[in-house]
Amino acid sequence: MSMVVLMVIINYIDRGAISYASEPIIRDFHLNAVSWGAVLGYFGYGYLFGALIGGALADKMGPKWVWIVAGMAWSIFEIGTAYAGDIGVALFGGSALVGFAVFRILFGFSEGPTFSTINRTMANWAAPKERGFAAALGLLGTPVGALLTAPVAVGLLTLTDNWKLTFVLLGILGIIWIIIWSKIFTNKPEENPRVTKGELELIRSDKDLLKNEITLTESEQKTSHWYDFFKNPTLIADAIGYFAFQYVNFLLLTWTPKYLQDVFDFNLGSLWYLGMVPWIGACFTVVLGGKISDKLRQKTGSLRIARSGLAVVSLLLTAVCFILIPLVHSVEAALFLMALGNAFNFLPNSVYWAVVIDTEPARAGTYGGITHFITNIATIVAPTLTGVLVSDYGYGAMFTAAAIATFIGMIAMLFVKPGKRSAVSANEEAVL
């Protein structure tokens, strides 16, 4: 679990570092708010398909293989980002924007498998009664990585005084970590010499299962296909709810530094600690939400209350916080509402993945990949749309758009019924 958390921290620092290098990149290549929003949004085009393919490969090849290939690739393209603009100018008709598009898309594709591979990892390693908490632990690296991005990126930018060298150093550190990872991680607890017989029995136990829950072994014996995902309204609604989460998450990751610089006139030296503020509460609520979900499951005996009920309340509170941000005028109030809203946003983060595991653990990678594909349309929409909104209406519009997205996600989660398989799969099960 610790290995997964550390991997995600590295993943998030690598993807978020570019936001803190915005000023020198914009200056060097003469970009504006719209084109900068496009640079940030290119990541999502690759990320969509990386999530889709990575999830299927995690089911077929095993999570370890995917982690190693993806981690090595994104580290190499992180290094390549340092030269993306220059390559664009030299090879693509003098267009730095095209150069960034190529490298950001490839970088996004390489990072895409991360969370669908985590889901397959947790399906392999977590007992049914601990799925919410296990998913939350896997996702802990998201807010922690986002929080650490500020001091790490600002620190490297300040120490090197060279944004290109910052990307090179981050990529090299990623390659070193992948080598360490390959020596320690195993696909399943059965393959890990550190796992005792008693621990393995606990992980594979079918005790205390609820009516709709199945174990990994039972799921592997059932027939299902990738397209069965789209026959299940629960999985589709869950993906829409997760889209809302990702919209807020990626908006804060990509636009917070520039928002603080443009609206409140902070310099780069101040961002190392101000950039951390929106993520502080989320580091606690992401794990707390998994615990609350598992506790609700135990107390109520209802997966729907434990998963979708928690998400509905959390998304509503997130929307309220973000709709209030344009109404305040101090940096303290704005950061407080951003932090509070993001904390509520992360509270049900594990729920979206747990719903997939609850419904079809043997397809946790493939279905998690499809879920993440739909979800990560937000990694394109959030930064790109924000660039347009900021240019035309100012920064208040970006928070209003985030509130609207989370409200839509809240409505979608009302229709989520975890563990309920598609009608086709249920009929096949009855025949078997």
Coordinates of N, CA, C and O in Angstrom, one line a residue, residues 154-328:
V154 N 8.4 24.5 -6.7 CA 9.0 25.9 -6.5 C 10.4 25.8 -6.0 O 11.3 26.6 -6.4
G155 N 10.7 24.7 -5.1 CA 12.1 24.6 -4.6 C 13.0 24.3 -5.8 O 14.1 24.9 -5.8
L156 N 12.7 23.4 -6.7 CA 13.6 23.1 -7.8 C 13.7 24.3 -8.8 O 14.8 24.6 -9.2
L157 N 12.6 25.0 -9.0 CA 12.7 26.2 -9.9 C 13.5 27.3 -9.3 O 14.3 28.0 -10.0
T158 N 13.5 27.4 -8.0 CA 14.2 28.4 -7.3 C 15.7 28.1 -7.2 O 16.6 28.9 -7.5
L159 N 16.0 26.8 -6.9 CA 17.4 26.4 -6.7 C 18.1 26.3 -8.0 O 19.3 26.7 -8.1
T160 N 17.4 25.9 -9.1 CA 18.1 25.8 -10.4 C 18.0 27.0 -11.2 O 18.8 27.3 -12.1
D161 N 17.0 27.9 -10.9 CA 16.7 29.1 -11.7 C 16.6 28.7 -13.2 O 17.0 29.5 -14.1
N162 N 16.0 27.5 -13.4 CA 16.0 27.0 -14.8 C 14.8 26.0 -14.9 O 14.9 24.9 -14.4
W163 N 13.7 26.4 -15.5 CA 12.5 25.5 -15.6 C 12.8 24.2 -16.3 O 12.2 23.2 -16.0
K164 N 13.7 24.3 -17.3 CA 13.9 23.1 -18.1 C 14.7 22.1 -17.2 O 14.4 20.9 -17.3
L165 N 15.6 22.5 -16.5 CA 16.4 21.6 -15.6 C 15.5 20.9 -14.6 O 15.7 19.8 -14.2
T166 N 14.5 21.7 -14.1 CA 13.5 21.2 -13.2 C 12.8 19.9 -13.7 O 12.7 18.9 -13.0
F167 N 12.4 20.0 -14.9 CA 11.7 18.8 -15.6 C 12.7 17.6 -15.8 O 12.3 16.5 -15.6
V168 N 13.9 17.9 -16.1 CA 14.9 16.9 -16.3 C 15.2 16.1 -15.0 O 15.2 14.9 -14.9
L169 N 15.3 16.9 -13.9 CA 15.6 16.3 -12.6 C 14.4 15.4 -12.1 O 14.6 14.3 -11.6
L170 N 13.2 15.9 -12.3 CA 12.0 15.2 -11.9 C 11.9 13.9 -12.7 O 11.6 12.8 -12.1
G171 N 12.2 13.9 -14.0 CA 12.2 12.7 -14.8 C 13.2 11.7 -14.3 O 12.9 10.5 -14.3
I172 N 14.4 12.1 -14.0 CA 15.5 11.2 -13.6 C 15.1 10.6 -12.2 O 15.3 9.4 -12.0
L173 N 14.5 11.3 -11.3 CA 14.1 10.8 -10.0 C 13.0 9.7 -10.2 O 13.0 8.7 -9.5
G174 N 12.1 9.9 -11.2 CA 11.1 9.0 -11.5 C 11.7 7.6 -12.0 O 11.2 6.6 -11.6
I175 N 12.7 7.7 -12.9 CA 13.3 6.5 -13.4 C 14.0 5.7 -12.3 O 13.9 4.5 -12.2
I176 N 14.6 6.4 -11.4 CA 15.3 5.8 -10.2 C 14.2 5.0 -9.4 O 14.4 3.9 -8.9
W177 N 13.1 5.7 -9.1 CA 12.0 5.1 -8.3 C 11.4 3.8 -9.0 O 11.2 2.8 -8.3
I178 N 11.3 3.8 -10.3 CA 10.7 2.7 -11.0 C 11.6 1.5 -10.8 O 11.2 0.3 -10.7
I179 N 12.9 1.7 -10.9 CA 13.9 0.6 -10.7 C 13.7 0.0 -9.3 O 13.6 -1.3 -9.1
I180 N 13.5 0.8 -8.3 CA 13.3 0.3 -6.9 C 11.9 -0.4 -6.8 O 11.8 -1.5 -6.3
W181 N 10.9 0.1 -7.4 CA 9.6 -0.5 -7.5 C 9.6 -1.9 -8.0 O 9.0 -2.8 -7.5
S182 N 10.3 -2.1 -9.1 CA 10.3 -3.3 -9.8 C 10.9 -4.5 -9.0 O 10.6 -5.6 -9.2
K183 N 11.7 -4.1 -8.0 CA 12.3 -5.1 -7.1 C 11.5 -5.5 -6.0 O 11.7 -6.6 -5.3
I184 N 10.5 -4.7 -5.6 CA 9.7 -4.9 -4.4 C 8.2 -5.3 -4.6 O 7.7 -6.2 -4.0
F185 N 7.6 -4.7 -5.6 CA 6.1 -4.9 -5.8 C 5.8 -6.3 -6.4 O 6.5 -6.8 -7.2
T186 N 4.6 -6.8 -5.9 CA 4.1 -8.1 -6.5 C 2.6 -7.9 -6.9 O 1.9 -7.1 -6.3
N187 N 2.2 -8.6 -7.9 CA 0.8 -8.4 -8.4 C -0.2 -8.8 -7.3 O -1.3 -8.2 -7.2
K188 N 0.0 -9.9 -6.6 CA -1.0 -10.5 -5.7 C -0.3 -10.8 -4.4 O 0.9 -11.1 -4.4
P189 N -1.0 -10.9 -3.3 CA -0.4 -11.3 -2.0 C 0.1 -12.7 -2.0 O 1.0 -13.0 -1.3
E190 N -0.5 -13.5 -2.9 CA 0.0 -14.9 -3.0 C 1.5 -15.0 -3.5 O 2.2 -16.0 -3.2
E191 N 1.9 -13.9 -4.2 CA 3.2 -13.9 -4.7 C 4.2 -13.2 -3.8 O 5.4 -13.2 -4.1
N192 N 3.8 -12.7 -2.7 CA 4.6 -11.8 -1.9 C 5.1 -12.6 -0.7 O 4.3 -13.1 0.2
P193 N 6.4 -12.8 -0.5 CA 6.9 -13.6 0.6 C 6.6 -13.0 2.0 O 6.7 -13.7 3.0
R194 N 6.3 -11.7 2.0 CA 6.1 -11.0 3.3 C 4.7 -11.3 3.8 O 4.3 -10.9 5.0
V195 N 3.8 -11.8 3.0 CA 2.4 -12.0 3.4 C 2.3 -13.4 4.0 O 2.6 -14.4 3.5
T196 N 1.7 -13.4 5.3 CA 1.6 -14.7 6.0 C 0.3 -15.4 5.5 O -0.5 -14.9 4.9
K197 N 0.3 -16.7 5.9 CA -0.9 -17.5 5.6 C -2.2 -16.9 6.2 O -3.2 -16.9 5.6
G198 N -2.1 -16.4 7.5 CA -3.2 -15.8 8.1 C -3.7 -14.6 7.4 O -4.9 -14.3 7.3
E199 N -2.8 -13.8 6.9 CA -3.1 -12.5 6.2 C -3.8 -12.9 4.9 O -4.8 -12.2 4.5
L200 N -3.3 -13.9 4.2 CA -3.9 -14.3 2.9 C -5.3 -14.8 3.1 O -6.2 -14.5 2.3
E201 N -5.6 -15.6 4.2 CA -6.9 -16.1 4.5 C -7.9 -14.9 4.7 O -9.0 -15.0 4.3
L202 N -7.4 -13.9 5.4 CA -8.2 -12.7 5.7 C -8.6 -12.0 4.4 O -9.7 -11.6 4.2
I203 N -7.6 -11.8 3.6 CA -7.8 -11.1 2.3 C -8.8 -11.8 1.4 O -9.7 -11.2 0.8
R204 N -8.7 -13.1 1.4 CA -9.6 -14.0 0.5 C -10.9 -14.5 1.2 O -11.6 -15.2 0.6
S205 N -11.1 -14.0 2.4 CA -12.3 -14.5 3.2 C -13.6 -14.0 2.5 O -13.7 -12.8 2.0
D206 N -14.6 -14.8 2.5 CA -15.9 -14.5 2.0 C -16.9 -14.2 3.2 O -18.1 -14.2 3.0
K207 N -16.4 -14.1 4.4 CA -17.3 -13.8 5.5 C -17.8 -12.4 5.5 O -17.1 -11.5 5.0
D208 N -19.0 -12.2 6.1 CA -19.6 -10.8 6.2 C -19.9 -10.2 4.9 O -20.0 -9.0 4.8
L209 N -20.0 -11.0 3.8 CA -20.4 -10.4 2.5 C -21.8 -9.9 2.6 O -22.7 -10.5 3.1
L210 N -22.1 -8.8 1.9 CA -23.5 -8.3 1.8 C -24.1 -9.0 0.6 O -23.5 -9.7 -0.2
K211 N -25.4 -8.7 0.4 CA -26.2 -9.4 -0.6 C -25.6 -9.3 -2.0 O -25.6 -10.3 -2.8
N212 N -25.2 -8.1 -2.4 CA -24.8 -7.9 -3.7 C -23.3 -8.0 -3.9 O -22.8 -7.9 -5.0
E213 N -22.5 -8.3 -2.8 CA -21.1 -8.4 -3.0 C -20.6 -9.8 -3.4 O -21.2 -10.8 -3.0
I214 N -19.5 -9.8 -4.1 CA -18.8 -11.0 -4.5 C -17.4 -10.9 -4.3 O -16.8 -9.8 -4.3
T215 N -16.7 -12.1 -4.1 CA -15.2 -12.1 -4.0 C -14.6 -12.0 -5.3 O -15.2 -12.2 -6.4
L216 N -13.2 -11.8 -5.3 CA -12.5 -11.8 -6.5 C -12.6 -13.1 -7.2 O -12.7 -13.2 -8.5
T217 N -12.5 -14.2 -6.5 CA -12.5 -15.6 -7.0 C -13.9 -15.8 -7.7 O -13.9 -16.4 -8.8
E218 N -15.0 -15.4 -7.1 CA -16.3 -15.6 -7.7 C -16.4 -14.8 -9.0 O -17.0 -15.2 -10.0
S219 N -15.9 -13.6 -8.9 CA -16.0 -12.7 -10.1 C -15.2 -13.3 -11.3 O -15.7 -13.2 -12.4
E220 N -14.1 -13.9 -11.0 CA -13.3 -14.5 -12.1 C -13.9 -15.7 -12.8 O -13.6 -16.0 -13.9
Q221 N -14.9 -16.3 -12.1 CA -15.6 -17.4 -12.6 C -16.8 -17.0 -13.5 O -17.4 -17.8 -14.2
K222 N -17.2 -15.7 -13.5 CA -18.3 -15.2 -14.2 C -17.9 -14.7 -15.6 O -16.8 -14.2 -15.8
T223 N -18.8 -14.7 -16.5 CA -18.5 -14.2 -17.9 C -19.0 -12.8 -18.0 O -20.1 -12.4 -17.7
S224 N -18.0 -11.9 -18.4 CA -18.4 -10.5 -18.7 C -17.4 -10.0 -19.7 O -16.3 -10.5 -19.9
H225 N -17.8 -9.0 -20.4 CA -17.0 -8.4 -21.5 C -16.9 -6.9 -21.2 O -17.7 -6.3 -20.5
W226 N -15.9 -6.3 -21.9 CA -15.7 -4.8 -21.7 C -16.9 -4.0 -22.0 O -17.2 -3.0 -21.3
Y227 N -17.7 -4.4 -23.0 CA -18.9 -3.6 -23.4 C -20.1 -3.8 -22.4 O -21.0 -3.0 -22.5
D228 N -20.0 -4.8 -21.5 CA -21.0 -4.9 -20.5 C -21.0 -3.7 -19.6 O -22.1 -3.4 -18.9
F229 N -19.9 -3.0 -19.5 CA -19.9 -1.8 -18.7 C -21.0 -0.8 -19.1 O -21.7 -0.2 -18.2
F230 N -21.3 -0.7 -20.4 CA -22.2 0.3 -20.9 C -23.7 -0.2 -20.8 O -24.6 0.5 -21.1
K231 N -23.8 -1.4 -20.3 CA -25.2 -2.0 -20.1 C -25.6 -1.8 -18.6 O -26.7 -2.2 -18.2
N232 N -24.7 -1.3 -17.8 CA -24.9 -1.1 -16.4 C -25.0 0.4 -16.0 O -24.1 1.1 -16.0
P233 N -26.3 0.8 -15.7 CA -26.5 2.2 -15.4 C -25.7 2.7 -14.2 O -25.3 3.9 -14.1
T234 N -25.4 1.8 -13.2 CA -24.7 2.1 -12.0 C -23.2 2.6 -12.4 O -22.7 3.6 -11.9
L235 N -22.6 1.8 -13.3 CA -21.2 2.1 -13.7 C -21.1 3.4 -14.5 O -20.2 4.2 -14.3
I236 N -22.1 3.6 -15.3 CA -22.2 4.9 -16.1 C -22.4 6.1 -15.2 O -21.6 7.1 -15.3
A237 N -23.3 6.0 -14.3 CA -23.6 7.1 -13.4 C -22.4 7.4 -12.5 O -22.0 8.5 -12.1
D238 N -21.7 6.3 -12.0 CA -20.5 6.4 -11.2 C -19.4 7.2 -11.9 O -18.7 8.0 -11.3
A239 N -19.3 6.9 -13.2 CA -18.2 7.6 -14.0 C -18.5 9.1 -14.1 O -17.6 9.9 -14.1
I240 N -19.8 9.4 -14.3 CA -20.2 10.8 -14.4 C -19.9 11.5 -13.0 O -19.5 12.7 -13.0
G241 N -20.3 10.9 -11.9 CA -19.9 11.4 -10.6 C -18.5 11.6 -10.4 O -18.0 12.7 -9.9
Y242 N -17.7 10.7 -10.9 CA -16.2 10.8 -10.8 C -15.7 11.9 -11.7 O -14.7 12.6 -11.4
F243 N -16.4 12.2 -12.9 CA -16.0 13.3 -13.7 C -16.1 14.6 -12.9 O -15.2 15.5 -13.1
A244 N -17.1 14.8 -12.1 CA -17.3 16.0 -11.3 C -16.1 16.1 -10.4 O -15.5 17.2 -10.2
F245 N -15.7 15.0 -9.7 CA -14.6 15.1 -8.8 C -13.3 15.5 -9.6 O -12.6 16.4 -9.1
Q246 N -13.1 14.9 -10.7 CA -11.9 15.2 -11.5 C -11.8 16.6 -12.0 O -10.7 17.2 -12.1
Y247 N -13.0 17.2 -12.3 CA -13.0 18.5 -12.8 C -12.5 19.5 -11.8 O -11.6 20.3 -12.1
V248 N -12.9 19.3 -10.6 CA -12.4 20.2 -9.5 C -11.0 19.9 -9.2 O -10.2 20.8 -9.0
N249 N -10.6 18.6 -9.1 CA -9.2 18.2 -8.8 C -8.2 18.8 -9.8 O -7.2 19.4 -9.5
F250 N -8.5 18.7 -11.1 CA -7.6 19.1 -12.1 C -7.6 20.6 -12.3 O -6.6 21.2 -12.7
L251 N -8.8 21.2 -12.1 CA -8.8 22.7 -12.1 C -7.9 23.3 -11.1 O -7.1 24.2 -11.4
L252 N -7.9 22.8 -9.8 CA -7.1 23.3 -8.8 C -5.6 23.0 -9.0 O -4.7 23.8 -8.8
L253 N -5.3 21.8 -9.6 CA -4.0 21.4 -9.8 C -3.3 22.3 -10.9 O -2.1 22.7 -10.8
T254 N -4.1 22.7 -11.9 CA -3.5 23.4 -13.0 C -3.6 24.9 -13.0 O -2.7 25.6 -13.4
W255 N -4.7 25.4 -12.3 CA -4.9 26.9 -12.4 C -4.7 27.6 -11.1 O -4.7 28.9 -11.1
T256 N -4.6 26.9 -10.0 CA -4.4 27.6 -8.7 C -3.1 28.6 -8.7 O -3.2 29.7 -8.3
P257 N -2.0 28.1 -9.2 CA -0.8 29.0 -9.1 C -1.0 30.3 -9.9 O -0.7 31.4 -9.4
K258 N -1.6 30.2 -11.1 CA -1.8 31.4 -11.9 C -2.9 32.3 -11.4 O -2.8 33.5 -11.4
Y259 N -3.9 31.7 -10.8 CA -4.9 32.4 -10.1 C -4.4 33.3 -9.0 O -4.7 34.5 -8.9
L260 N -3.5 32.7 -8.2 CA -2.9 33.4 -7.1 C -2.0 34.5 -7.6 O -1.9 35.6 -7.0
Q261 N -1.3 34.3 -8.7 CA -0.4 35.3 -9.2 C -1.1 36.4 -9.8 O -0.8 37.6 -9.6
D262 N -2.2 36.1 -10.6 CA -2.9 37.2 -11.4 C -3.8 38.0 -10.5 O -4.0 39.2 -10.7
V263 N -4.5 37.3 -9.6 CA -5.6 38.0 -8.8 C -5.0 38.7 -7.5 O -5.4 39.8 -7.2
F264 N -4.0 38.0 -6.9 CA -3.5 38.5 -5.6 C -2.1 38.9 -5.7 O -1.4 39.2 -4.7
D265 N -1.5 38.9 -6.9 CA -0.1 39.4 -7.1 C 1.0 38.7 -6.3 O 2.0 39.4 -5.9
F266 N 0.8 37.4 -6.1 CA 1.9 36.7 -5.4 C 3.0 36.3 -6.4 O 2.7 36.0 -7.5
N267 N 4.2 36.3 -5.9 CA 5.3 35.8 -6.8 C 5.6 34.4 -6.5 O 5.0 33.7 -5.7
L268 N 6.5 33.8 -7.3 CA 6.8 32.4 -7.3 C 7.2 31.9 -5.9 O 6.8 30.9 -5.4
G269 N 8.0 32.8 -5.2 CA 8.5 32.4 -3.9 C 7.4 32.2 -2.9 O 7.6 31.5 -1.9
S270 N 6.3 32.8 -3.1 CA 5.2 32.7 -2.1 C 4.3 31.4 -2.4 O 3.6 30.9 -1.5
L271 N 4.4 30.9 -3.6 CA 3.6 29.8 -4.0 C 3.9 28.5 -3.4 O 3.1 27.5 -3.4
W272 N 5.2 28.4 -2.9 CA 5.6 27.0 -2.3 C 4.7 26.7 -1.2 O 4.4 25.5 -0.9
Y273 N 4.2 27.6 -0.4 CA 3.3 27.3 0.7 C 1.8 27.6 0.4 O 0.9 26.9 0.8
L274 N 1.5 28.7 -0.4 CA 0.2 29.0 -0.7 C -0.4 27.9 -1.6 O -1.6 27.6 -1.5
G275 N 0.4 27.3 -2.5 CA -0.1 26.3 -3.4 C -0.5 25.0 -2.6 O -1.2 24.1 -3.2
M276 N 0.0 24.9 -1.4 CA -0.3 23.7 -0.6 C -1.7 23.8 0.1 O -2.3 22.7 0.4
V277 N -2.1 25.0 0.3 CA -3.3 25.2 1.2 C -4.5 24.4 0.7 O -5.2 23.8 1.4
P278 N -4.9 24.5 -0.7 CA -6.1 23.8 -1.1 C -6.1 22.3 -0.9 O -7.2 21.6 -1.0
W279 N -4.9 21.7 -0.6 CA -4.8 20.3 -0.6 C -4.7 19.7 0.9 O -4.7 18.5 1.1
I280 N -4.6 20.6 1.8 CA -4.3 20.1 3.2 C -5.4 19.2 3.7 O -5.2 18.1 4.2
G281 N -6.7 19.8 3.7 CA -7.8 19.0 4.2 C -8.0 17.7 3.4 O -8.4 16.7 4.0
A282 N -7.8 17.7 2.1 CA -8.0 16.6 1.2 C -7.1 15.4 1.6 O -7.5 14.2 1.5
C283 N -5.9 15.7 2.1 CA -5.0 14.6 2.5 C -5.6 13.8 3.7 O -5.3 12.6 3.8
F284 N -6.5 14.3 4.5 CA -7.1 13.6 5.6 C -8.5 13.0 5.1 O -8.8 11.9 5.4
T285 N -9.3 13.8 4.4 CA -10.6 13.3 4.0 C -10.6 12.2 3.0 O -11.5 11.4 3.0
V286 N -9.5 12.1 2.2 CA -9.5 11.0 1.2 C -9.4 9.7 1.9 O -10.1 8.7 1.5
V287 N -8.7 9.6 3.0 CA -8.6 8.3 3.8 C -9.9 8.2 4.7 O -10.4 7.1 4.9
L288 N -10.3 9.3 5.3 CA -11.4 9.3 6.2 C -12.7 8.9 5.4 O -13.5 8.1 6.0
G289 N -12.8 9.3 4.2 CA -14.0 8.9 3.4 C -14.1 7.4 3.2 O -15.1 6.8 3.2
G290 N -12.9 6.8 3.0 CA -12.9 5.3 2.8 C -13.3 4.6 4.1 O -14.1 3.6 4.0
K291 N -12.9 5.1 5.2 CA -13.2 4.6 6.5 C -14.7 4.7 6.8 O -15.4 3.8 7.2
I292 N -15.2 6.0 6.5 CA -16.7 6.2 6.7 C -17.5 5.3 5.8 O -18.5 4.8 6.2
S293 N -17.1 5.1 4.5 CA -17.8 4.3 3.6 C -17.9 2.9 4.1 O -19.0 2.2 4.1
D294 N -16.8 2.3 4.6 CA -16.8 0.9 5.1 C -17.6 0.8 6.4 O -18.3 -0.2 6.6
K295 N -17.5 1.9 7.2 CA -18.3 1.9 8.4 C -19.8 1.9 8.2 O -20.6 1.2 8.8
L296 N -20.2 2.7 7.2 CA -21.6 2.8 6.8 C -22.1 1.5 6.2 O -23.2 1.0 6.5
R297 N -21.2 0.8 5.5 CA -21.5 -0.5 4.9 C -21.8 -1.5 6.1 O -22.8 -2.2 6.0
Q298 N -21.0 -1.4 7.1 CA -21.1 -2.4 8.2 C -22.4 -2.0 9.0 O -23.1 -3.0 9.4
K299 N -22.6 -0.8 9.3 CA -23.7 -0.4 10.2 C -25.1 -0.5 9.5 O -26.1 -0.9 10.1
T300 N -25.2 -0.1 8.2 CA -26.5 -0.1 7.5 C -26.7 -1.3 6.7 O -27.9 -1.6 6.4
G301 N -25.7 -2.0 6.4 CA -25.9 -3.2 5.5 C -26.3 -2.8 4.1 O -26.7 -3.6 3.3
S302 N -26.1 -1.5 3.8 CA -26.4 -1.0 2.4 C -25.2 -0.4 1.7 O -24.7 0.6 2.2
L303 N -24.9 -1.0 0.6 CA -23.8 -0.5 -0.2 C -24.2 0.8 -0.8 O -23.3 1.7 -1.0
R304 N -25.5 1.0 -1.1 CA -25.9 2.3 -1.7 C -25.7 3.5 -0.8 O -25.3 4.5 -1.2
I305 N -26.0 3.3 0.5 CA -25.8 4.3 1.5 C -24.3 4.6 1.6 O -23.9 5.7 1.7
A306 N -23.6 3.5 1.7 CA -22.1 3.6 2.0 C -21.4 4.2 0.9 O -20.4 4.9 1.1
R307 N -21.8 4.0 -0.4 CA -21.1 4.5 -1.5 C -21.7 5.8 -2.1 O -21.2 6.9 -1.9
S308 N -22.9 5.6 -2.7 CA -23.5 6.7 -3.4 C -24.0 7.8 -2.4 O -24.0 9.0 -2.7
G309 N -24.5 7.4 -1.3 CA -25.1 8.3 -0.3 C -24.0 9.3 0.2 O -24.2 10.5 0.2
L310 N -22.8 8.7 0.5 CA -21.7 9.6 0.9 C -21.3 10.5 -0.2 O -21.0 11.7 0.0
A311 N -21.2 10.0 -1.5 CA -20.8 10.9 -2.6 C -21.8 12.0 -2.8 O -21.4 13.2 -3.1
V312 N -23.1 11.8 -2.7 CA -24.1 12.8 -3.0 C -24.0 14.0 -2.0 O -23.9 15.1 -2.4
V313 N -23.8 13.7 -0.7 CA -23.7 14.7 0.3 C -22.4 15.5 0.1 O -22.4 16.7 0.2
S314 N -21.3 14.8 -0.2 CA -20.0 15.4 -0.3 C -20.0 16.3 -1.5 O -19.5 17.5 -1.5
L315 N -20.5 15.9 -2.7 CA -20.5 16.7 -3.9 C -21.4 18.0 -3.7 O -21.1 19.0 -4.2
L316 N -22.5 17.8 -3.0 CA -23.3 19.0 -2.7 C -22.6 20.1 -1.9 O -22.6 21.3 -2.3
L317 N -21.9 19.6 -0.9 CA -21.1 20.6 -0.1 C -19.9 21.2 -0.9 O -19.6 22.3 -0.7
T318 N -19.4 20.4 -1.8 CA -18.3 20.9 -2.6 C -18.8 22.0 -3.5 O -18.2 23.1 -3.6
A319 N -20.0 21.8 -4.1 CA -20.6 22.8 -5.0 C -20.9 24.1 -4.2 O -20.7 25.2 -4.7
V320 N -21.4 24.0 -3.0 CA -21.7 25.2 -2.2 C -20.4 26.0 -1.9 O -20.4 27.2 -2.1
C321 N -19.3 25.3 -1.6 CA -18.0 26.0 -1.3 C -17.5 26.8 -2.6 O -17.1 28.0 -2.5
F322 N -17.6 26.1 -3.7 CA -17.0 26.8 -4.9 C -17.9 27.9 -5.5 O -17.4 28.8 -6.1
I323 N -19.2 27.8 -5.3 CA -20.1 28.9 -5.7 C -19.9 30.1 -4.9 O -20.2 31.3 -5.3
L324 N -19.4 30.0 -3.7 CA -19.1 31.1 -2.8 C -17.8 31.8 -3.0 O -17.7 33.0 -2.7
I325 N -16.9 31.2 -3.7 CA -15.5 31.8 -3.9 C -15.6 33.1 -4.6 O -14.9 34.1 -4.2
P326 N -16.3 33.2 -5.7 CA -16.3 34.5 -6.4 C -16.9 35.7 -5.6 O -16.8 36.9 -5.9
L327 N -17.6 35.3 -4.5 CA -18.2 36.4 -3.6 C -17.3 36.9 -2.6 O -17.7 37.9 -1.9
V328 N -16.1 36.3 -2.4 CA -15.2 36.8 -1.4 C -14.1 37.6 -2.0 O -13.8 37.4 -3.2

